[in-house]
Short mmCIF file of C-alpha atoms in Angstrom, two decimals:
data_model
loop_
_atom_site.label_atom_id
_atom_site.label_comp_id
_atom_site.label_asym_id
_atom_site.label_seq_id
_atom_site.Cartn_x
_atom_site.Cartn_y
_atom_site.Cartn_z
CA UNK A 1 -14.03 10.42 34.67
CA UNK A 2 -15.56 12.97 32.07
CA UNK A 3 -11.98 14.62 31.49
CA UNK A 4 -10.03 13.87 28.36
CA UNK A 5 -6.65 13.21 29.76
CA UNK A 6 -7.38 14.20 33.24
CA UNK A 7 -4.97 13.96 36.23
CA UNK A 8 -5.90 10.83 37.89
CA UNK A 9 -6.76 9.20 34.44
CA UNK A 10 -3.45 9.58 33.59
CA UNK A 11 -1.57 8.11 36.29
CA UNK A 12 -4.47 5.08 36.37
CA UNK A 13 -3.77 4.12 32.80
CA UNK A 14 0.18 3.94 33.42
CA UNK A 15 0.31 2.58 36.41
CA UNK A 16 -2.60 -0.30 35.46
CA UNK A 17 -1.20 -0.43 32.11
CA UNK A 18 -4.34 0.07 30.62
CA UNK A 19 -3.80 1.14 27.42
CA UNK A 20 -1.53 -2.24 26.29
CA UNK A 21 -2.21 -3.42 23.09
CA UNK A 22 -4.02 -0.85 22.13
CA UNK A 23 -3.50 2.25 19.67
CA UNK A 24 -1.91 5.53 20.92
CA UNK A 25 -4.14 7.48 21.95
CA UNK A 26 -4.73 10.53 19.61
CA UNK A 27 -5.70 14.21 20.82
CA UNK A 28 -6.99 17.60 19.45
CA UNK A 29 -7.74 20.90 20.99
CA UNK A 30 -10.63 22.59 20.49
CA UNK A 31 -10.36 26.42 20.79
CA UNK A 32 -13.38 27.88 21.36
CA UNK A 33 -15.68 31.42 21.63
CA UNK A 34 -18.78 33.01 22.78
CA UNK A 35 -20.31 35.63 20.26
CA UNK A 36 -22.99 37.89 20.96
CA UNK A 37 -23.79 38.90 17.40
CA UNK A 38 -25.88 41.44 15.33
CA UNK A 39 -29.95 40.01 15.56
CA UNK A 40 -29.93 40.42 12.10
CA UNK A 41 -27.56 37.73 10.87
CA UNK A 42 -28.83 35.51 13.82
CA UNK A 43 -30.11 32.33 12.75
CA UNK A 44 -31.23 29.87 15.44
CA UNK A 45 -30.40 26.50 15.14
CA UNK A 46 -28.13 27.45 12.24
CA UNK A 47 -25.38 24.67 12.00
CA UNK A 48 -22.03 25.22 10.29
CA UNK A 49 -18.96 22.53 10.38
CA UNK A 50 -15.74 23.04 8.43
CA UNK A 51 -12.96 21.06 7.37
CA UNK A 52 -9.32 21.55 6.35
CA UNK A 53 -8.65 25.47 6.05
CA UNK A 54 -6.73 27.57 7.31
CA UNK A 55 -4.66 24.73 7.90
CA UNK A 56 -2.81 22.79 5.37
CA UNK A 57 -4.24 19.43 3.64
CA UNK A 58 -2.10 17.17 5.53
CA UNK A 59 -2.60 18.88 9.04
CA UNK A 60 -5.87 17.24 10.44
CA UNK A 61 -9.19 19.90 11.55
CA UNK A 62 -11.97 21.22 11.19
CA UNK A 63 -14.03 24.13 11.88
CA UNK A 64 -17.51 24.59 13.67
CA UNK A 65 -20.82 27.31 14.37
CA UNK A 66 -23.72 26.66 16.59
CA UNK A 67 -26.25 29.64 16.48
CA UNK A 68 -27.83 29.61 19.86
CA UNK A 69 -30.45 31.50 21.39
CA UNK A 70 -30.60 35.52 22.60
CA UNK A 71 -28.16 36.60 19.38
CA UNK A 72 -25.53 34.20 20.59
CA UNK A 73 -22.94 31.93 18.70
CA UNK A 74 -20.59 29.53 20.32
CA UNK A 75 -18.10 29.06 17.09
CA UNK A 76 -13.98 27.09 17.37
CA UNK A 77 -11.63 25.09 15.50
CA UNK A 78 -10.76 21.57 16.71
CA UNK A 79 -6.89 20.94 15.90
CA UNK A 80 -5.35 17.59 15.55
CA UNK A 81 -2.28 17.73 18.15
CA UNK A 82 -0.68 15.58 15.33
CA UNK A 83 0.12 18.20 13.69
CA UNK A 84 4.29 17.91 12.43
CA UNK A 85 5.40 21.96 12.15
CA UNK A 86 6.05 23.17 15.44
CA UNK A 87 5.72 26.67 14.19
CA UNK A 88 2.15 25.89 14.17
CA UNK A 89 0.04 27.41 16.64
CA UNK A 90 -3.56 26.13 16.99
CA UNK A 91 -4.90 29.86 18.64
CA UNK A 92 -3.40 31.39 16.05
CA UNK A 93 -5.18 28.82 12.84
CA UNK A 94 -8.54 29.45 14.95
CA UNK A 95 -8.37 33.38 14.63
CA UNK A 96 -7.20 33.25 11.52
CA UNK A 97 -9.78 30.53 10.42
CA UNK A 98 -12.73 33.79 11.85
CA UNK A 99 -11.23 35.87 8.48
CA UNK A 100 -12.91 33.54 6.32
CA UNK A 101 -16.04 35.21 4.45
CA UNK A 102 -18.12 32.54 5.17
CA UNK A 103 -17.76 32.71 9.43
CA UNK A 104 -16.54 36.47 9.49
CA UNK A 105 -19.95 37.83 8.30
CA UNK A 106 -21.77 36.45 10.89
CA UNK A 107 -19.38 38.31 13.66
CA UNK A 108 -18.81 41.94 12.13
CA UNK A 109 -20.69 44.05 14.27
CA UNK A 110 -20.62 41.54 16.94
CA UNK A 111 -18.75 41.02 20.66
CA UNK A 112 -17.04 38.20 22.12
CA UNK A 113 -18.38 37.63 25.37
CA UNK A 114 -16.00 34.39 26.38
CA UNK A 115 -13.33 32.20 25.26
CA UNK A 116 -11.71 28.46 26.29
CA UNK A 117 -9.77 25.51 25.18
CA UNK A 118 -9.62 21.96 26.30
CA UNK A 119 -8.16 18.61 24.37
CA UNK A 120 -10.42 16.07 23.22
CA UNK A 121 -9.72 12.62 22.99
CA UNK A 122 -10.13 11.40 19.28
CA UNK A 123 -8.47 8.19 18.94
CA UNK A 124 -11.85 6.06 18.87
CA UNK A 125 -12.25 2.50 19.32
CA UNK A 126 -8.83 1.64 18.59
CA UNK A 127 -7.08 3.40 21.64
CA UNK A 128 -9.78 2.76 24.03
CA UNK A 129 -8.00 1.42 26.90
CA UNK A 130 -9.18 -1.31 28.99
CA UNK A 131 -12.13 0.68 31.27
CA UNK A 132 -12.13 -1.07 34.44
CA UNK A 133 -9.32 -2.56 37.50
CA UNK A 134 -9.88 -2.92 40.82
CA UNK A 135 -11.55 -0.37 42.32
CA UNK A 136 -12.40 1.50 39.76
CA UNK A 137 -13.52 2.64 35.92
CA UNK A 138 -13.00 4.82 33.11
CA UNK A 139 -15.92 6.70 31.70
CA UNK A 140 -16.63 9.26 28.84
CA UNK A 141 -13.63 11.11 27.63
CA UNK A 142 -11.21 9.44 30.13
CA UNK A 143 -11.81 6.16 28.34
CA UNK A 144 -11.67 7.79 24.97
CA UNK A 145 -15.02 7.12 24.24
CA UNK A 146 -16.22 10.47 21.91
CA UNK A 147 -16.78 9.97 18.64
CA UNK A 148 -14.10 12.68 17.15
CA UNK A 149 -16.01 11.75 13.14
CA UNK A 150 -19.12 13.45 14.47
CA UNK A 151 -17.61 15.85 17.25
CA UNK A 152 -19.65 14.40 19.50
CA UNK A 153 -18.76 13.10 23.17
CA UNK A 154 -21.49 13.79 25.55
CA UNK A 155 -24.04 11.00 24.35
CA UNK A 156 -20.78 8.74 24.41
CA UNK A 157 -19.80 10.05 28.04
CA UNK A 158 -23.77 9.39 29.41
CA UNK A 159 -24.20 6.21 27.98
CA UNK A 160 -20.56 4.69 29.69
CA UNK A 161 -21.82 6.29 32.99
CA UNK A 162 -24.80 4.53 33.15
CA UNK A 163 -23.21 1.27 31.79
CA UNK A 164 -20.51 1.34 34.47
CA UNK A 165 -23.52 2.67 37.03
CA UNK A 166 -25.57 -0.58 36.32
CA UNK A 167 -22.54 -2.87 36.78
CA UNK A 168 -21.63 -1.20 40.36
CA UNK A 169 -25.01 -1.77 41.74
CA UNK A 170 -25.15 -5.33 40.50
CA UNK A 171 -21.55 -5.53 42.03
CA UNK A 172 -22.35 -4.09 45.44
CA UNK A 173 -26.24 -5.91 45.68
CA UNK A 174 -24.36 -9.30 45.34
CA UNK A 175 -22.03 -8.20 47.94
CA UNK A 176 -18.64 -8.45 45.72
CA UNK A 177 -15.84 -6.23 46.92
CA UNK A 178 -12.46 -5.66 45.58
CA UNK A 179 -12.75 -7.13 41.77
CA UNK A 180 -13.44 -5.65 38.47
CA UNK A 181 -16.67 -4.12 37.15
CA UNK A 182 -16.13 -7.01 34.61
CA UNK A 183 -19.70 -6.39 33.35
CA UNK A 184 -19.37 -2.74 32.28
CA UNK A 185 -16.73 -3.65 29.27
CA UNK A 186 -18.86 -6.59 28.17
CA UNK A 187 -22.42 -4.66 28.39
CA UNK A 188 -20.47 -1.30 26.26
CA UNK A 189 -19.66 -4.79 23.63
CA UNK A 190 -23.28 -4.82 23.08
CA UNK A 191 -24.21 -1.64 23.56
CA UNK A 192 -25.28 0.76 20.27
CA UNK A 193 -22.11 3.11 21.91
CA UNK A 194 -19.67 0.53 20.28
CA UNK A 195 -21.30 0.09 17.34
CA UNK A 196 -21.40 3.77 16.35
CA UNK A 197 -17.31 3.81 17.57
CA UNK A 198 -16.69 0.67 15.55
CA UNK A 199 -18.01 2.11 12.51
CA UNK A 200 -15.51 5.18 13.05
CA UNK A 201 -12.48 3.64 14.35
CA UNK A 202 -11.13 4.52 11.20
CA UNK A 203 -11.40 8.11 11.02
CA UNK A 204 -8.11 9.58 12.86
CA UNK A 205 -5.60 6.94 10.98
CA UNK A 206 -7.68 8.04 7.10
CA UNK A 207 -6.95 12.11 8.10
CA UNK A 208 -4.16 11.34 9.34
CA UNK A 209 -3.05 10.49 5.29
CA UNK A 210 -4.63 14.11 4.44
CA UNK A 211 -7.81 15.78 4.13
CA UNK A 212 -8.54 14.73 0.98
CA UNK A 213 -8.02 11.10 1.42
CA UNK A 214 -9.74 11.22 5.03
CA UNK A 215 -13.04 12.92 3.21
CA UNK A 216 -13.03 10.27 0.62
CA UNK A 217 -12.53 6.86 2.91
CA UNK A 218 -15.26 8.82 5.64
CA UNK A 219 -17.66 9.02 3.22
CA UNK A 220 -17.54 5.30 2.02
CA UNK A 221 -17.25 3.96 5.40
CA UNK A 222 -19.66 6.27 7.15
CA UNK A 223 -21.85 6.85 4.03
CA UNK A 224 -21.98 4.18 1.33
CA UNK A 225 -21.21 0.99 3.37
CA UNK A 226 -24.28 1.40 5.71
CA UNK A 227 -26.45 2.13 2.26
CA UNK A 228 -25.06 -1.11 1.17
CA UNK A 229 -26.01 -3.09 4.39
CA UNK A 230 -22.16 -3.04 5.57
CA UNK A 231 -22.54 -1.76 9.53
CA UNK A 232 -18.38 -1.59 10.38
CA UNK A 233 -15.70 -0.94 7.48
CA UNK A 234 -14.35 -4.96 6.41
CA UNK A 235 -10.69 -3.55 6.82
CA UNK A 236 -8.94 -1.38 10.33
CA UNK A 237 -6.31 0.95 9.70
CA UNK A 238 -3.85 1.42 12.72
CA UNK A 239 -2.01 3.91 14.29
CA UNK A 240 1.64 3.53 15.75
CA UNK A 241 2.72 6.52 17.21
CA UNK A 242 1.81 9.42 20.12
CA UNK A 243 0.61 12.70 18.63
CA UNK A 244 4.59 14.29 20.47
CA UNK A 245 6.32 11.76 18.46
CA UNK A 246 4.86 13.38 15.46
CA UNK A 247 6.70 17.14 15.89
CA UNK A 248 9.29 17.63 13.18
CA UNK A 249 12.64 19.37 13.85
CA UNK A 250 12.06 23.37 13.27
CA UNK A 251 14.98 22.91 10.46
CA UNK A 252 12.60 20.86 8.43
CA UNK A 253 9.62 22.86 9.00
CA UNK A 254 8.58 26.11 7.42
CA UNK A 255 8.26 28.74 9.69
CA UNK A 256 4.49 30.38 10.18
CA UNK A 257 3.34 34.09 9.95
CA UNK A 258 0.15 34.63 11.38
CA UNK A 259 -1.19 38.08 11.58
CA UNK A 260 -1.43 40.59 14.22
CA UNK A 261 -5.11 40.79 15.91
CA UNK A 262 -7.19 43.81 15.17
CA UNK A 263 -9.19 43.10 18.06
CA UNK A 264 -12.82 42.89 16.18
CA UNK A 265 -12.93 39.73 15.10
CA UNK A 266 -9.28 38.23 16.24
CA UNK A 267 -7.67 38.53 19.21
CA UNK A 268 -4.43 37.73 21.36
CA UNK A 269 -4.17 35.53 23.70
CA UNK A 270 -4.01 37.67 26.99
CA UNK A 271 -7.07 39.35 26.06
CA UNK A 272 -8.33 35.58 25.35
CA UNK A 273 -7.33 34.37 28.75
CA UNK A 274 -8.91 37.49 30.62
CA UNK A 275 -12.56 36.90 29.63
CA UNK A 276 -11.81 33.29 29.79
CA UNK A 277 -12.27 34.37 33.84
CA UNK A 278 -8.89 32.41 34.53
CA UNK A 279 -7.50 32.84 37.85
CA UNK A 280 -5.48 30.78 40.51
CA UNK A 281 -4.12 31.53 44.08
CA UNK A 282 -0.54 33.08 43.44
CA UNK A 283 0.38 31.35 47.00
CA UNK A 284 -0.23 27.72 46.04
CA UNK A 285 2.66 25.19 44.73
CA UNK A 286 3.15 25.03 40.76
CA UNK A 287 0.50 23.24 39.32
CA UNK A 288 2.41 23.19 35.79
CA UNK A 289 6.11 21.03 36.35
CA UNK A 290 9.30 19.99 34.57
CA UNK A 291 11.03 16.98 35.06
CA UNK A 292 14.56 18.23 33.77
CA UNK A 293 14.37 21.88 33.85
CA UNK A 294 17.20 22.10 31.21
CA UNK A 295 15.21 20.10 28.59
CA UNK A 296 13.00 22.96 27.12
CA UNK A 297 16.05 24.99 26.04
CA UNK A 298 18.48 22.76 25.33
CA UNK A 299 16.45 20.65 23.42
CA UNK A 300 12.28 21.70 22.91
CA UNK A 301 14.34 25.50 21.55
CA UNK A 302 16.92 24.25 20.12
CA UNK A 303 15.55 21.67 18.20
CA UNK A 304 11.58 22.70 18.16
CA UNK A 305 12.29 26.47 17.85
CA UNK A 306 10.09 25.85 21.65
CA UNK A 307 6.53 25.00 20.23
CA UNK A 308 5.53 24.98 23.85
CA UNK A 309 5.03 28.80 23.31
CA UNK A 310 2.97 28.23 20.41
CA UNK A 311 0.87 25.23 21.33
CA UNK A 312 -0.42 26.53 24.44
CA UNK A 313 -3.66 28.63 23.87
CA UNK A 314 -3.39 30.85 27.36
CA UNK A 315 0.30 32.38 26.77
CA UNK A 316 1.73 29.85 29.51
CA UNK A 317 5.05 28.97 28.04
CA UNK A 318 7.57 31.85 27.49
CA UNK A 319 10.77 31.89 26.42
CA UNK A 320 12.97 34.75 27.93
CA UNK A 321 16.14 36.45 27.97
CA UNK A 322 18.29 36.23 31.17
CA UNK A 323 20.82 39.56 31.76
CA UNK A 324 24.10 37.06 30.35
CA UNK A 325 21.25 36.73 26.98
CA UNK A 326 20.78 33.27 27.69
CA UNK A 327 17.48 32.06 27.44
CA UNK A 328 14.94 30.39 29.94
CA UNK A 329 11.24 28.88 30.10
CA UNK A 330 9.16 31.07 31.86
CA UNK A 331 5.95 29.31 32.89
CA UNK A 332 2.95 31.91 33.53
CA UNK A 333 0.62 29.04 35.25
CA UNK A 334 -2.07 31.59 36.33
CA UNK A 335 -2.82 32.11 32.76
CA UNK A 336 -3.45 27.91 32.66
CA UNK A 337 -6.92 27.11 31.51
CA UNK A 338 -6.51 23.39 31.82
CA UNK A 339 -6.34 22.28 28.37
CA UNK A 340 -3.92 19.55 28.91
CA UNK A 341 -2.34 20.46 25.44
CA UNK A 342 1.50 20.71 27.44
CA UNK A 343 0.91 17.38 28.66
CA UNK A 344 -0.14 15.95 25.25
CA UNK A 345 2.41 17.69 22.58
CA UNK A 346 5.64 18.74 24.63
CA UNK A 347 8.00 16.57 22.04
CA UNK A 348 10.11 15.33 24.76
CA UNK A 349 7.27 14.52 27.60
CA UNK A 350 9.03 16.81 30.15
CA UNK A 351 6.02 18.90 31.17
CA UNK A 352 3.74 16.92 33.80
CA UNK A 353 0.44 18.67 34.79
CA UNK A 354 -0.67 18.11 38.19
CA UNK A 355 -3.91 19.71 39.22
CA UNK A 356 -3.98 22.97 41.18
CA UNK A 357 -5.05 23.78 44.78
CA UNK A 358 -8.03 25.21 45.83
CA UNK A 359 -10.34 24.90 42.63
CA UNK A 360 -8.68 27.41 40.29
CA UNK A 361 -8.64 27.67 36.58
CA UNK A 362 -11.17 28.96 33.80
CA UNK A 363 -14.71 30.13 34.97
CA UNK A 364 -16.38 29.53 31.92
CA UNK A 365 -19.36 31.69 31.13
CA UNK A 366 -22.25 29.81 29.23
CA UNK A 367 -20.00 28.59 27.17
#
């Protein structure tokens, strides 16, 4: 399963218990767009990451911009949903992260031409869960297996498909039915896939202390111990809690002002959602459920200020006014492009997302 926290993943890894033992897993969301930019400041090939800003030092991402071909740029910033302010809106930090000089040259004079978002799974070696139970295996970013230090998954996602290919065909040319794919965790063990994760497993647990301490401890694990002939760090730093535990209490937080789009270079998130090419049959059953419908106001608002209207990048989650002024969670699921971010950060685990009928969501354009 290629999907970072996808449907049947989900339920697989509870129900098998999977994940025992093992670190929580740890999430981000990527929030991403399609430029078609002025052919003068196109640069093909031209790579740009960032790290840290706009966001503050202890609130773990990064930014990134691939010049493609035709005048095109594909450019987003990849937030850690362990992130403690719920004020904190990771649509909002990526438009405002397009203001800096160094990305908003490139796009004056320029169009958007798409937009999407989708979690990632970033946790590394430590919260890879076990990959295989009767029946069945995790692969790519189901398992966990991207390698967040590099923003790179799609090597990591081919090589554990063809591992776990090679161990069903020697399973079903020996005839075996109904036991585990016991050779696809052993041959990832000595594959060059764990030895790149091993070397990272680190990464999420150093940021997690602050940008400045995650730079330094990446650079001497992924940088000066392999010039020194050290392949994995000699130490492993560990995570103990789920990136929802990690919300703070709105009272303890400082509330966030971002600025209003001037629809150039930043944007709502309507707009977003509408060239996204979103759309799902208004007929079909709720694909986006509570499990107590009074928890999001008498406890996500009251106590969050209701971050699930600020973490979702598609304007899903909506707190309203009913005519006695008491307020309600409106949930605008044709807007949903399948992030997963509800299911990851809701604080109190309420929100369970089930996948629609009938194929609908995002129709992303070259993106």
């Amino acid at each position: 399963m290629r999907k970072a926290r996808g449907h049947l993943g989900r339920q697989l890894i509870s129900r098998f218990k999977l994940d025992e033992g093992k670190d929580p897993q740890a999430y981000a969301l990527g929030v991403k767009e399609l430029w078609e930019i002025d052919p003068a400041k196109h640069q093909p090939g031209l790579v740009i990451h960032t790290a840290g800003w706009p966001m503050d030092s202890k609130t773990y991402g990064g930014g990134f911009m691939y010049h493609l071909e035709d005048n095109k740029v594909t450019l987003g910033l990849v937030t850690g949903l362990d992130y403690s302010n719920p004020y904190l809106s990771p649509f909002e930090e990526m438009q405002r992260w397009k203001t800096h000089p160094s990305i908003k040259k490139y796009l004056e004079g320029g169009k958007r031409i798409s937009y999407g978002a989708r979690a990632i799974t970033a946790g590394g070696a430590l919260s890879l869960p076990k990959t295989v139970f009767a029946g069945g295996a995790l692969i790519g970013c189901e398992a966990g297996y991207l390698n967040a230090s590099r923003i790179k998954g799609s090597h990591a996602a081919i090589k554990s498909g063809m591992l776990a290919a090679e161990a069903a065909y020697a399973a079903v040319t020996t005839g075996r039915q109904h036991d585990e794919l016991s050779a696809y965790p052993e041959a990832y063990a000595n594959s060059w896939l764990a030895q790149e994760l091993n070397q990272s497993r680190n990464f999420k647990a150093w940021f997690k202390k602050g940008l400045y301490m995650g730079s330094f401890m990446t650079g001497i694990e992924q940088w000066l111990l392999p010039r020194l002939g050290i392949k994995s760090p000699p130490w492993t730093i560990h995570r103990t809690q789920p990136d929802y535990a990690m919300l703070k209490p709105a009272a303890e937080c400082t509330p966030i002002v971002y600025p209003k789009p001037d629809n150039k270079i930043t944007f709502d998130r309507l707009s977003s959602v509408f060239v996204s090419n979103t759309n799902h049959e208004e007929q079909q059953p709720a694909h986006l459920t509570l499990k107590d419908a009074s928890v999001p106001v008498n406890i996500n608002l009251a106590q969050y200020a209701g971050p699930e209207s600020r973490y979702c990048p598609a304007g899903v989650y909506e707190f309203v006014k009913n005519a006695d002024n008491t307020d309600r969670l409106q949930i605008n699921a044709q807007n949903c492009v399948h992030c997963k971010t509800c299911d990851i950060k809701d604080p109190t685990q309420n929100i369970v997302w089930v996948t629609p009928e009938g194929g609908g969501g995002p129709n992303y354009s070259s993106m």
